[in-house]
Tab-separated table of C-alpha atoms in Angstrom:
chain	number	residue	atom	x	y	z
A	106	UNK	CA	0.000	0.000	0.000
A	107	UNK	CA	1.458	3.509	-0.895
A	108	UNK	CA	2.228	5.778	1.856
A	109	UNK	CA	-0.590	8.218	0.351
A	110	UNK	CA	-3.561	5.765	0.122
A	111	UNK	CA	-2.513	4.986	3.757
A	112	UNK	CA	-2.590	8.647	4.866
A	113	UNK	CA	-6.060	9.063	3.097
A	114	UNK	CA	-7.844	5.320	4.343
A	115	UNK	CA	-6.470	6.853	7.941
A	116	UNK	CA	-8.232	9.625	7.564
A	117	UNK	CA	-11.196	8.060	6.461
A	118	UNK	CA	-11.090	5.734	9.060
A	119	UNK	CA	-10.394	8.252	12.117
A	120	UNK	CA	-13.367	10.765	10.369
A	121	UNK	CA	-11.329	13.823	10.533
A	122	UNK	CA	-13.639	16.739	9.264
A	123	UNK	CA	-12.241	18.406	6.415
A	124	UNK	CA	-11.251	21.993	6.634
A	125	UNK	CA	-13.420	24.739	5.465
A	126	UNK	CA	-12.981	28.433	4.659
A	127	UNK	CA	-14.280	31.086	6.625
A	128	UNK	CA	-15.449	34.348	4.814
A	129	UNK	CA	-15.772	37.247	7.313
A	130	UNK	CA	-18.292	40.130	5.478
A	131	UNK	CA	-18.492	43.338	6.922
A	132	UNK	CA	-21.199	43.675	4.789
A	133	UNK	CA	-23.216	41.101	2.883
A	134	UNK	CA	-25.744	41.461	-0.057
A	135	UNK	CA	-27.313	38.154	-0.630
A	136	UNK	CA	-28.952	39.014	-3.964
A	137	UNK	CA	-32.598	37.877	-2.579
A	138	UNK	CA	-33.384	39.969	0.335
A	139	UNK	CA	-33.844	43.484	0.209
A	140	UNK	CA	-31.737	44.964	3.023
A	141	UNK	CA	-27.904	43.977	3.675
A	142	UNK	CA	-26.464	42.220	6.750
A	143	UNK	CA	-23.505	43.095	8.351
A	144	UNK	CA	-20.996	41.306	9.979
A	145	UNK	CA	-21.470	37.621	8.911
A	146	UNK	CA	-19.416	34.577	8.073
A	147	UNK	CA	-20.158	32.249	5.124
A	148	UNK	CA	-18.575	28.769	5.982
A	149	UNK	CA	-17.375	27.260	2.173
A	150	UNK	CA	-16.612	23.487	1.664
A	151	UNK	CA	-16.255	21.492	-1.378
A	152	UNK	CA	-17.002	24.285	-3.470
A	153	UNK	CA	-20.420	25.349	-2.040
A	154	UNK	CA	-21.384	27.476	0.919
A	155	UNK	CA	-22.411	25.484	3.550
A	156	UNK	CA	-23.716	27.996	6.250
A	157	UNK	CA	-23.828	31.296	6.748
A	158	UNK	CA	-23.870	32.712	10.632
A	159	UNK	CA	-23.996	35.965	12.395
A	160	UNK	CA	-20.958	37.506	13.150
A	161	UNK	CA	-16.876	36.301	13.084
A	162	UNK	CA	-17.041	32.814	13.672
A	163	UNK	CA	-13.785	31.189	15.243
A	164	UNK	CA	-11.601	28.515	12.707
A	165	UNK	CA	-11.262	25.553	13.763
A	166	UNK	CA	-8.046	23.495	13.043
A	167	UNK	CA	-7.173	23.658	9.529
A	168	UNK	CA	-9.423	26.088	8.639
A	169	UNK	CA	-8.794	28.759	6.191
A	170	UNK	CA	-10.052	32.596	7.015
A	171	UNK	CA	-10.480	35.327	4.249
A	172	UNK	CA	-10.668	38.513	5.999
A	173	UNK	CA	-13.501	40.922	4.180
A	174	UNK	CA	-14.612	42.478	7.194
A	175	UNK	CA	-13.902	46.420	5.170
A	176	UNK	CA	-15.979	44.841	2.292
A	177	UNK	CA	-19.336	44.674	0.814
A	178	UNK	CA	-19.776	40.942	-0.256
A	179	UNK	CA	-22.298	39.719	-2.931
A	180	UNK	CA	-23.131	36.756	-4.631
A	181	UNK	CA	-21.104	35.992	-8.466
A	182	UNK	CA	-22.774	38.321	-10.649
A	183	UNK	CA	-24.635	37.099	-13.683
A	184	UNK	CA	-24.743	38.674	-17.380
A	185	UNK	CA	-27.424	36.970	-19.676
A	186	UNK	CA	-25.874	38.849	-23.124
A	187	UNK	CA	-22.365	38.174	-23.435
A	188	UNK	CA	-20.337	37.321	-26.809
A	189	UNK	CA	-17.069	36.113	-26.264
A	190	UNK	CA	-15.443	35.085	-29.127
A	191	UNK	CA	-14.817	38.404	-30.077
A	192	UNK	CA	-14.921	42.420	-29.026
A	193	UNK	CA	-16.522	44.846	-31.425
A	194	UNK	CA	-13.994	47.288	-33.559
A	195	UNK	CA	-13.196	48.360	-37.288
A	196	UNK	CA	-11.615	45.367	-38.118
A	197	UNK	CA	-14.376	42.987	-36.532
A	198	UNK	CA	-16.161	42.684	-40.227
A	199	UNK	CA	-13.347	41.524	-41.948
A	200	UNK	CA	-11.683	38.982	-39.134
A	201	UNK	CA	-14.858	36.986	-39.920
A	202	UNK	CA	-12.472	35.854	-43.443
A	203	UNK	CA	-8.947	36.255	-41.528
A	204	UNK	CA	-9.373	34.365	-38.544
A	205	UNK	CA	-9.802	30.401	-37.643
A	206	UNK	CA	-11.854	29.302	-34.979
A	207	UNK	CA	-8.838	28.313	-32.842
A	208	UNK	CA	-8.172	31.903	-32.937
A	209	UNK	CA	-11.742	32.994	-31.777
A	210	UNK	CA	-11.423	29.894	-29.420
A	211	UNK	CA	-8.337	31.792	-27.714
A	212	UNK	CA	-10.263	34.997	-27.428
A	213	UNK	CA	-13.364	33.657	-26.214
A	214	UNK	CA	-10.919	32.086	-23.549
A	215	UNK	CA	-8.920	35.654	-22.695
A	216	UNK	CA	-12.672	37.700	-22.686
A	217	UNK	CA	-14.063	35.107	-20.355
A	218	UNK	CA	-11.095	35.925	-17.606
A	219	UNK	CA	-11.327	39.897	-18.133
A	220	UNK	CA	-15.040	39.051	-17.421
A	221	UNK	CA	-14.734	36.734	-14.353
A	222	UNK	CA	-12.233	39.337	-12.916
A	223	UNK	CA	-14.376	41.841	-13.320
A	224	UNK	CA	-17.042	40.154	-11.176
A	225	UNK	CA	-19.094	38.375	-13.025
A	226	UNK	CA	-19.025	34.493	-12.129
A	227	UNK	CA	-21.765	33.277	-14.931
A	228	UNK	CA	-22.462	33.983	-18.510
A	229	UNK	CA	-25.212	33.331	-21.227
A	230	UNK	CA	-23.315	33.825	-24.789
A	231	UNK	CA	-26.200	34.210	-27.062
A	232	UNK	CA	-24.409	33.686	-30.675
A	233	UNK	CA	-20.888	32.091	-31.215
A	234	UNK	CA	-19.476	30.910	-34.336
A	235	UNK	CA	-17.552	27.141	-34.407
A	236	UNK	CA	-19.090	25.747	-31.233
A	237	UNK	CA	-16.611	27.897	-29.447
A	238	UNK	CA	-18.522	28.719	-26.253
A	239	UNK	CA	-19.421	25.007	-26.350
A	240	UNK	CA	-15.638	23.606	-26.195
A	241	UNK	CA	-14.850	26.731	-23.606
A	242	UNK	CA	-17.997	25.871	-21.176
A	243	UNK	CA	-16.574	22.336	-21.414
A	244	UNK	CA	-12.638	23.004	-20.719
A	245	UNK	CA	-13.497	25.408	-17.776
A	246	UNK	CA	-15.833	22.579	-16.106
A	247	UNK	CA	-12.920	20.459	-16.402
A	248	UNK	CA	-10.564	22.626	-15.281
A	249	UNK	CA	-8.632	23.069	-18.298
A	250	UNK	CA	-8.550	26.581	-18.391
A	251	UNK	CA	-10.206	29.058	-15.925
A	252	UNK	CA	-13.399	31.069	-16.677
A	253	UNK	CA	-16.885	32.444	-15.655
A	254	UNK	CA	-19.947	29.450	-15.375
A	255	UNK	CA	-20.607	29.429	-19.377
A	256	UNK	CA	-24.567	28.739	-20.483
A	257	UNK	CA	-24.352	28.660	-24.244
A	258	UNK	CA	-26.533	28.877	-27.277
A	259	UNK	CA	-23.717	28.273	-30.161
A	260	UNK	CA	-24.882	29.413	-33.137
A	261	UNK	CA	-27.882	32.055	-33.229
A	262	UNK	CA	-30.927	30.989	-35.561
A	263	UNK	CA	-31.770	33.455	-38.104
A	264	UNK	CA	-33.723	33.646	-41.629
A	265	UNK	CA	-32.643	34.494	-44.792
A	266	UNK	CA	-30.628	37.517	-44.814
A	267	UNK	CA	-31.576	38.262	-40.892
A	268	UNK	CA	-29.508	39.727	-38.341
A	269	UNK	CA	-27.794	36.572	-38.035
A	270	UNK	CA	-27.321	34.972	-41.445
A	271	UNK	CA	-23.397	34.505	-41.286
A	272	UNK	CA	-23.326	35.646	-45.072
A	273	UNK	CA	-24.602	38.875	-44.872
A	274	UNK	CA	-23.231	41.335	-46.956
A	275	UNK	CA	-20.763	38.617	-48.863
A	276	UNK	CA	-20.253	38.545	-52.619
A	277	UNK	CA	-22.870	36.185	-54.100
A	278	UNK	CA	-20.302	34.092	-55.257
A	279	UNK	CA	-19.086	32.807	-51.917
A	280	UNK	CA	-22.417	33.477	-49.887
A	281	UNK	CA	-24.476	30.540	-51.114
A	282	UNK	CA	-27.253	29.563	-49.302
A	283	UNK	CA	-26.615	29.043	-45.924
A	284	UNK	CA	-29.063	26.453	-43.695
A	285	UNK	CA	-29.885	25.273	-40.480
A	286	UNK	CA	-26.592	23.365	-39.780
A	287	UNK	CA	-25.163	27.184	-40.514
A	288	UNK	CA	-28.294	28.435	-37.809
A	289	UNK	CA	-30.234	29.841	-41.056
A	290	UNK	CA	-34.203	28.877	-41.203
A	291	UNK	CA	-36.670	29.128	-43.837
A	292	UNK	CA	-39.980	27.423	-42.693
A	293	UNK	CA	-41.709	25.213	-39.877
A	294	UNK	CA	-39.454	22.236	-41.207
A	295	UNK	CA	-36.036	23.792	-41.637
A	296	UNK	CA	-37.000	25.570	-37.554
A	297	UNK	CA	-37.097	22.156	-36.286
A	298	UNK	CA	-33.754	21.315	-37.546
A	299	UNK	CA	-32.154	24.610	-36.316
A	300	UNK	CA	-33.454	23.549	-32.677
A	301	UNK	CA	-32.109	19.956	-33.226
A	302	UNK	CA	-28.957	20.559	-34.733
A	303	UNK	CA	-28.647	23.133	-31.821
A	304	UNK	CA	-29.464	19.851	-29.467
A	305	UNK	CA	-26.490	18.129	-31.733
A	306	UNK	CA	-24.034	20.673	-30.757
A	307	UNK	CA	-24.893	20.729	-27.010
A	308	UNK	CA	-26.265	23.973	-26.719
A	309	UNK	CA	-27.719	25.402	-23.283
A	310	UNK	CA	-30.340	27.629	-24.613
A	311	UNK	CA	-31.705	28.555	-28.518
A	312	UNK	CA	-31.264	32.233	-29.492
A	313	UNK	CA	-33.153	33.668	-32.575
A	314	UNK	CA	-32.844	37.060	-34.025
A	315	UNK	CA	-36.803	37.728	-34.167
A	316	UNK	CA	-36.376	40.720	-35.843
A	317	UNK	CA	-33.444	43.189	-38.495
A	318	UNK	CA	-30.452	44.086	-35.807
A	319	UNK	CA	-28.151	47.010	-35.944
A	320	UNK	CA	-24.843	45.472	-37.070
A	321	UNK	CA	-25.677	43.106	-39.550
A	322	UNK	CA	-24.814	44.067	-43.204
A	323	UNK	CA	-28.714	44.751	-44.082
A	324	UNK	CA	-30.929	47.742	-44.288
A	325	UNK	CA	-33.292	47.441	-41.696
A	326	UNK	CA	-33.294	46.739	-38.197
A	327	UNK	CA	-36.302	46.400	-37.105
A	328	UNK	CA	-38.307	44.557	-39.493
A	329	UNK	CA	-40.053	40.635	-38.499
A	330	UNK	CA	-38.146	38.243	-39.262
A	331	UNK	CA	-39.523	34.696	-38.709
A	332	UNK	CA	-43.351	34.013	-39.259
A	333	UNK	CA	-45.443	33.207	-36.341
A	334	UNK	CA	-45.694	29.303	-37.424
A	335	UNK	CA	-41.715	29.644	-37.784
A	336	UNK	CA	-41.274	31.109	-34.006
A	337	UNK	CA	-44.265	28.451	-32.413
A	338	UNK	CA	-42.114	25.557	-34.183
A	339	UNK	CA	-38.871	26.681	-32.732
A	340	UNK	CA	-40.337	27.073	-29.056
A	341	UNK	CA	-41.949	23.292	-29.168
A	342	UNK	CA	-39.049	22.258	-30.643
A	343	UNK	CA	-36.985	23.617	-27.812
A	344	UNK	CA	-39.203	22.531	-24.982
A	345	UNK	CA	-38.965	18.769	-26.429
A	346	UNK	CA	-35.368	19.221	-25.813
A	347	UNK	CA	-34.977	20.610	-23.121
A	348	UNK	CA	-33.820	24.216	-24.380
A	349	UNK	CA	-35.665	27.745	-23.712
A	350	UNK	CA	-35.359	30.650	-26.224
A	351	UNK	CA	-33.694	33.925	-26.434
A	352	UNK	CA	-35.138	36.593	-28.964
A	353	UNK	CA	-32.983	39.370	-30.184
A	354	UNK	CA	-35.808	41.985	-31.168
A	355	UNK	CA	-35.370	45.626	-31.868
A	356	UNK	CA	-39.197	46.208	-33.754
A	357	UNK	CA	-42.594	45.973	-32.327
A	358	UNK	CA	-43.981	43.765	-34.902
A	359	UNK	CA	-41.710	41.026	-34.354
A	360	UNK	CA	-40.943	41.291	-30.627
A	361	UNK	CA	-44.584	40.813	-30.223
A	362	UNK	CA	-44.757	37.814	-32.549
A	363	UNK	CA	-42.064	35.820	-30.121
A	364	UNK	CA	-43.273	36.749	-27.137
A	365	UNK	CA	-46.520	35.311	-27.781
A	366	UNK	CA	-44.942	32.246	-29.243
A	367	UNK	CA	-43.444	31.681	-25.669
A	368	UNK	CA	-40.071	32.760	-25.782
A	369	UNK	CA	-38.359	32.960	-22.244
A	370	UNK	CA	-36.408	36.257	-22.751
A	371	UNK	CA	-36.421	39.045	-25.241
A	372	UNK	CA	-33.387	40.672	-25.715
A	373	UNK	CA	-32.426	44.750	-26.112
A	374	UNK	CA	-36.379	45.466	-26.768
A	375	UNK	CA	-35.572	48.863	-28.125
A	376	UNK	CA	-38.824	49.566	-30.257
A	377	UNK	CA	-41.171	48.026	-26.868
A	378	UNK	CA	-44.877	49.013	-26.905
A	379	UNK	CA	-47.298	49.165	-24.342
A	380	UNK	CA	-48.961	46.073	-26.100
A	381	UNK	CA	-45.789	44.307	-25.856
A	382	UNK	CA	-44.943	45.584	-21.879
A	383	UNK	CA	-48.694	43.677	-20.933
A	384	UNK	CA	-47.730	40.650	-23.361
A	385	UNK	CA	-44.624	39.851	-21.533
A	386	UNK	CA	-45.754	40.442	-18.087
A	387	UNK	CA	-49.093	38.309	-18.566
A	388	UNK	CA	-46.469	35.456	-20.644
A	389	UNK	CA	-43.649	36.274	-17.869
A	390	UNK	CA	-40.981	36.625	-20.191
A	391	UNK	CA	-37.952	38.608	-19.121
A	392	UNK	CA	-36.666	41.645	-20.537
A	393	UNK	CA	-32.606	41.973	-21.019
A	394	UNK	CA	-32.051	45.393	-21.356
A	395	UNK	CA	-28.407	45.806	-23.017
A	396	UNK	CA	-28.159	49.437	-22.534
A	397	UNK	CA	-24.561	49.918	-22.500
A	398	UNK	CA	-24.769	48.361	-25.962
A	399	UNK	CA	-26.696	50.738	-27.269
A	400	UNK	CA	-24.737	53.321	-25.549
A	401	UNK	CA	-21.944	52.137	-27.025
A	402	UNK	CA	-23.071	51.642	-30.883
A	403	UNK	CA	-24.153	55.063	-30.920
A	404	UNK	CA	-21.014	56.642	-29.383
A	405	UNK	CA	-19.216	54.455	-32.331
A	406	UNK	CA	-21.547	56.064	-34.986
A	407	UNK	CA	-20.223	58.780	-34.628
A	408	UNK	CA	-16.947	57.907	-36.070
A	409	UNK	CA	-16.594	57.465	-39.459
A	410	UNK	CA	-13.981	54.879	-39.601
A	411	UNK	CA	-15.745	52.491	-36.798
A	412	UNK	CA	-18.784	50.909	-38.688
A	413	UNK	CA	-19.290	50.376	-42.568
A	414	UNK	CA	-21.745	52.780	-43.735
A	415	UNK	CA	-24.857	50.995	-44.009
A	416	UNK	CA	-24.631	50.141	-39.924
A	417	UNK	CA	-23.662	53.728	-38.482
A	418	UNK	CA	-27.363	55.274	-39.313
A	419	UNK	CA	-28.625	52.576	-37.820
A	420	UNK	CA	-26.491	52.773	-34.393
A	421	UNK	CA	-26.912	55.986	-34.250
A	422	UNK	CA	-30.824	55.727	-34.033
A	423	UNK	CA	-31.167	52.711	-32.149
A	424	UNK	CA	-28.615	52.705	-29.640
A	425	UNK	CA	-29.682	55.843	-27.758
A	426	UNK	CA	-33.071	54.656	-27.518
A	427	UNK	CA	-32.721	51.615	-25.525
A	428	UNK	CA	-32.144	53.221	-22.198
A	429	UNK	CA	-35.765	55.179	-22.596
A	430	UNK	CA	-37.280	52.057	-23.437
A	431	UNK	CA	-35.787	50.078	-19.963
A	432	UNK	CA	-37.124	52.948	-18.191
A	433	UNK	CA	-40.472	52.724	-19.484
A	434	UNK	CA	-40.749	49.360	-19.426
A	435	UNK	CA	-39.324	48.951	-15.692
A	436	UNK	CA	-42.404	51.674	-14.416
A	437	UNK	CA	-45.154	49.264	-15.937
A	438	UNK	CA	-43.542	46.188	-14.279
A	439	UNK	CA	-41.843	43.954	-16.860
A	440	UNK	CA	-39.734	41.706	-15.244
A	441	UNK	CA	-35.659	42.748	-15.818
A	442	UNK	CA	-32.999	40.689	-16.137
A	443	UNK	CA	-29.411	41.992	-16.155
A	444	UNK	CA	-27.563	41.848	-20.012
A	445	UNK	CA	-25.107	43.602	-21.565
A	446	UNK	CA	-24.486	42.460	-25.332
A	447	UNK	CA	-20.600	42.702	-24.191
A	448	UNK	CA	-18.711	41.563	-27.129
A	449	UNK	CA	-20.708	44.988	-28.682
A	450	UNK	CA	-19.216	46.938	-25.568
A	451	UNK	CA	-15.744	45.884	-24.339
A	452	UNK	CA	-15.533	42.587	-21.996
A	453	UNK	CA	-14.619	43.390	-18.494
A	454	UNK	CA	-16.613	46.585	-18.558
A	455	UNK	CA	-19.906	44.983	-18.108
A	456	UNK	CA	-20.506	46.455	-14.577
A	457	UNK	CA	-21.291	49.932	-16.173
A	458	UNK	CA	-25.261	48.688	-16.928
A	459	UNK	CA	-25.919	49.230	-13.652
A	460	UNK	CA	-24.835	52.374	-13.648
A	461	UNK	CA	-27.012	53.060	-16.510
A	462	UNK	CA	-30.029	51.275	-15.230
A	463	UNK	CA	-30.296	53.236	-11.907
A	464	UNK	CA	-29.559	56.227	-13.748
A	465	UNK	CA	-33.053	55.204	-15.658
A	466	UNK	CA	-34.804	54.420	-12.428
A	467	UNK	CA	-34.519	50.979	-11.496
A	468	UNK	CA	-33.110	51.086	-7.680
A	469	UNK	CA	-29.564	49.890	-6.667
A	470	UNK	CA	-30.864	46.803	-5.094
A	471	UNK	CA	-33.028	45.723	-7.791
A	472	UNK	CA	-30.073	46.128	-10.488
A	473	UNK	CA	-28.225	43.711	-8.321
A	474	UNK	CA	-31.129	41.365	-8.157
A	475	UNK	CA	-31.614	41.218	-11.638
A	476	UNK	CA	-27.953	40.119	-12.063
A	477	UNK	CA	-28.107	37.794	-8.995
A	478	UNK	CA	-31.033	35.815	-8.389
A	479	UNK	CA	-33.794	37.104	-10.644
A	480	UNK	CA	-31.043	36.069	-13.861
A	481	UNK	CA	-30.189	33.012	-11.809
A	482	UNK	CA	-34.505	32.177	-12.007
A	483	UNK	CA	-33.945	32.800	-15.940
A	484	UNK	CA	-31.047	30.114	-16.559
A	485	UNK	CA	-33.252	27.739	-14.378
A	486	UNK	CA	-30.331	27.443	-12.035
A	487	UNK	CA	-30.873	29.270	-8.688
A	488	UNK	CA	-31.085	26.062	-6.787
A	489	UNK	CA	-26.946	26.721	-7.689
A	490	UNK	CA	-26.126	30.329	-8.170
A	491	UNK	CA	-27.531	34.317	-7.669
A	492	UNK	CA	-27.403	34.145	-3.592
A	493	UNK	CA	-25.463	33.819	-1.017
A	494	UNK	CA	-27.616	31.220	0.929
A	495	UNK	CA	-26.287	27.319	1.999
A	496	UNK	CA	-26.167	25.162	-0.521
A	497	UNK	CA	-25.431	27.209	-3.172
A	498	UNK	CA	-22.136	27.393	-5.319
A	499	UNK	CA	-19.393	29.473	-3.697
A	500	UNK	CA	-19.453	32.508	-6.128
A	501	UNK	CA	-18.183	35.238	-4.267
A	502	UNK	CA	-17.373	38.688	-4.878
A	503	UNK	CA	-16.599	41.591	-2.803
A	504	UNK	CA	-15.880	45.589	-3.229
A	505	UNK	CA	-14.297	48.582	-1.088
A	506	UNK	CA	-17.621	50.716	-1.228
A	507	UNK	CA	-21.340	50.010	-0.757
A	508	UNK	CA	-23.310	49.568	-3.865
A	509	UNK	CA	-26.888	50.357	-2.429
A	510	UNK	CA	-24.927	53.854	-1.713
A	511	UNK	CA	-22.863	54.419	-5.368
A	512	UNK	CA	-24.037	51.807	-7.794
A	513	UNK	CA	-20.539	52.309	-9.389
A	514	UNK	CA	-18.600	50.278	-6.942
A	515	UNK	CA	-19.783	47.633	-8.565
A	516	UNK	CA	-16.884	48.358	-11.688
A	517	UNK	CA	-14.114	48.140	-9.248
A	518	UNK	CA	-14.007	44.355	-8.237
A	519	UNK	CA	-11.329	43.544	-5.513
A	520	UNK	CA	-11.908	40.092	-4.616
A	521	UNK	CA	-13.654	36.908	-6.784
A	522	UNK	CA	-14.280	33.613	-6.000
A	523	UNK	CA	-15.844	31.015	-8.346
A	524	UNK	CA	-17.167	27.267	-6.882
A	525	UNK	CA	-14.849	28.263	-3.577
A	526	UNK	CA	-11.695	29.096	-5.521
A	527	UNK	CA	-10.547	32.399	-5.040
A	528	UNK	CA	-9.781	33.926	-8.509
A	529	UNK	CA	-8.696	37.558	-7.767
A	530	UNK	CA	-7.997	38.984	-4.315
């Protein structure tokens, strides 16, 4: 017998408990209730918080303290609109031609750190190209490479020409005609096989681009894109298998179509109506916001040399009208969940939608719920992430200043920890 299986069956045998780590908060935000507690401990052990008491508990032997007792602590925040293969600039239209998927593989791996650094413990990347965010969900489970919790969708479903037809704006000689393998749908039939082959390549979730978006090489952005047969096919499709759906919508017309098909979130919303606001609240689909992208695009517009010319009109009327849209739609109750399109915006900055979204009404508390444990609700997970409770994954982060009191401490992240493992302190 080998001197370490006879250390281990000896501690088996004696039932030595195994040390934990202590976490001392000065101040704790458990992303459910709606006032803080201060001064508690959160005892972590075998990646998940296993209790959480009043005040500084003494270690026992063995055990491990992490001192946050200056600190605000929160649960792992949660963005439901991330795209990490990539990072939005002049030469993003042509690196679809000059770049392999190994290399959007490595990027996708080096935006997902800036991104768990920065806080934010759990994505949903709604649109990859290769199965990317597939392979990288599946290397950081098995602790290949480090990373934020990854729920993908792989490859967005789109129609003909829509936002997310990977041959838009090609020479007609090389475009060809695109289908569902390539997440491009024409018809009940060909939406089926979207869903499936989505099933095929181990997607979390199904993402469709309902209706025209702002930087896809086509005129409009806002126009339907999938009929209402289309859009019912692809949400009984998904349910068979297991999958809800994301919508991209920007128009009326077409936001309204999927949200009456059942989709489970609809995504930047910019064009919302009234009619839509009741439809989603009596079909309880969440609303991802996305304002900093649209602060961002229209910023961009702005320059000449940033976006070919039949985007920058486009960004430049879309983007500022998202945050006028959240607000309206958070006064007649739609239910928020927090998104920021980063990928459109820079990855690591994805803290600044909070800003933005108190800054349109929503209170501090409720901007941390929506990227706690109401996004947690969304993914279907919050038996595992979005609070600070026992049981729960230890996801962990923890800043200087109190967020209820400047909503912008929230973009300087001192200390992460993902499944118990601290990751930046």
């Amino acid at each position: 017998m080998s001197r370490l299986v006879a250390a281990l069956l000896a501690v088996t045998l004696s039932g030595a408990a195994a040390a934990d780590t202590l976490l001392y908060a000065g101040r704790m935000i458990d992303g459910l209730a709606d006032d803080a507690r201060d001064n508690v401990t959160l005892r972590i052990r075998d990646q998940r918080i296993v209790a959480i008491d009043d005040g500084f508990v003494a270690p026992g032997e063995g055990d491990d303290v992490i001192d946050l007792r200056t600190s605000t602590v929160l649960p792992g925040l949660i963005d439901l609109h991330t795209h990490l293969i990539s990072e939005l600039g002049p030469k993003s239209y042509q690196e679809r031609f000059t770049l392999n998927d190994a290399d959007f593989a490595l990027q996708a791996q080096a935006n997902g750190m800036r991104t768990l650094r920065a806080g934010f413990t759990t994505v949903r990347d709604l649109g990859d190209t290769g199965n990317v965010t597939v392979a990288l969900r599946d290397a950081i489970r098995r602790g290949v490479v480090d990373g934020p919790r990854i729920y993908t969708a792989a490859k967005s479903l789109a129609t003909t020409g829509g936002h997310a037809d990977p041959t838009n704006g090609w020479a007609k000689r090389i475009a060809g005609d695109p289908g569902p393998a390539n997440g491009v749908v024409n018809g009940v039939a060909d939406a089926r096989k979207g869903v499936r082959q989505r099933y095929k390549d181990r997607a979390d979730w199904i993402k469709i681009t309902a209706t025209g978006g702002v930087l896809s090489l086509a005129k409009s952005g806002l126009n339907p894109q999938f009929t209402d047969e289309e859009l019912v096919a692809i949400v009984e499709t998904g349910r068979d298998y297991g999958f809800k759906v994301a919508a991209h919508a920007h128009g009326a017309d077409g936001m309204l179509r999927a949200v009456r098909a059942g989709v489970a979130t609809i995504e930047h919303g910019t064009y919302m109506t009234p009619e839509v606001m009741r439809a989603m609240r009596q079909n309880g689909t969440y609303y991802v916001p996305t304002i900093l992208a649209g602060n961002f695009v229209a910023q961009k517009a702005a320059d000449p040399d940033f976006f070919p010319a039949l985007v920058r009109p486009k960004a430049a009327t879309i983007g500022p009208q998202i945050r006028d849209t959240f607000a309206a739609a958070y006064r007649a109750g739609v239910p928020i969940a927090f998104g920021t399109d980063s990928g459109v915006s820079p990855h690591g900055m994805n803290a600044r939608e909070f800003e933005l979204m108190v800054a349109a009404g929503m209170p501090a508390m409720e901007a941390i719920q929506s990227a706690t444990s109401v996004a947690a609700v969304v993914l279907g997970a919050e038996s595992d992430i979005g609070t600070l409770a026992a049981g729960r994954y230890a996801d962990v982060i923890a800043v200087n200043e109190d967020p209820l009191a400047d909503i912008r401490a929230l973009q300087d992240v001192g200390f992460v920890m993902k499944n118990g493992r601290v990751v930046k302190r």
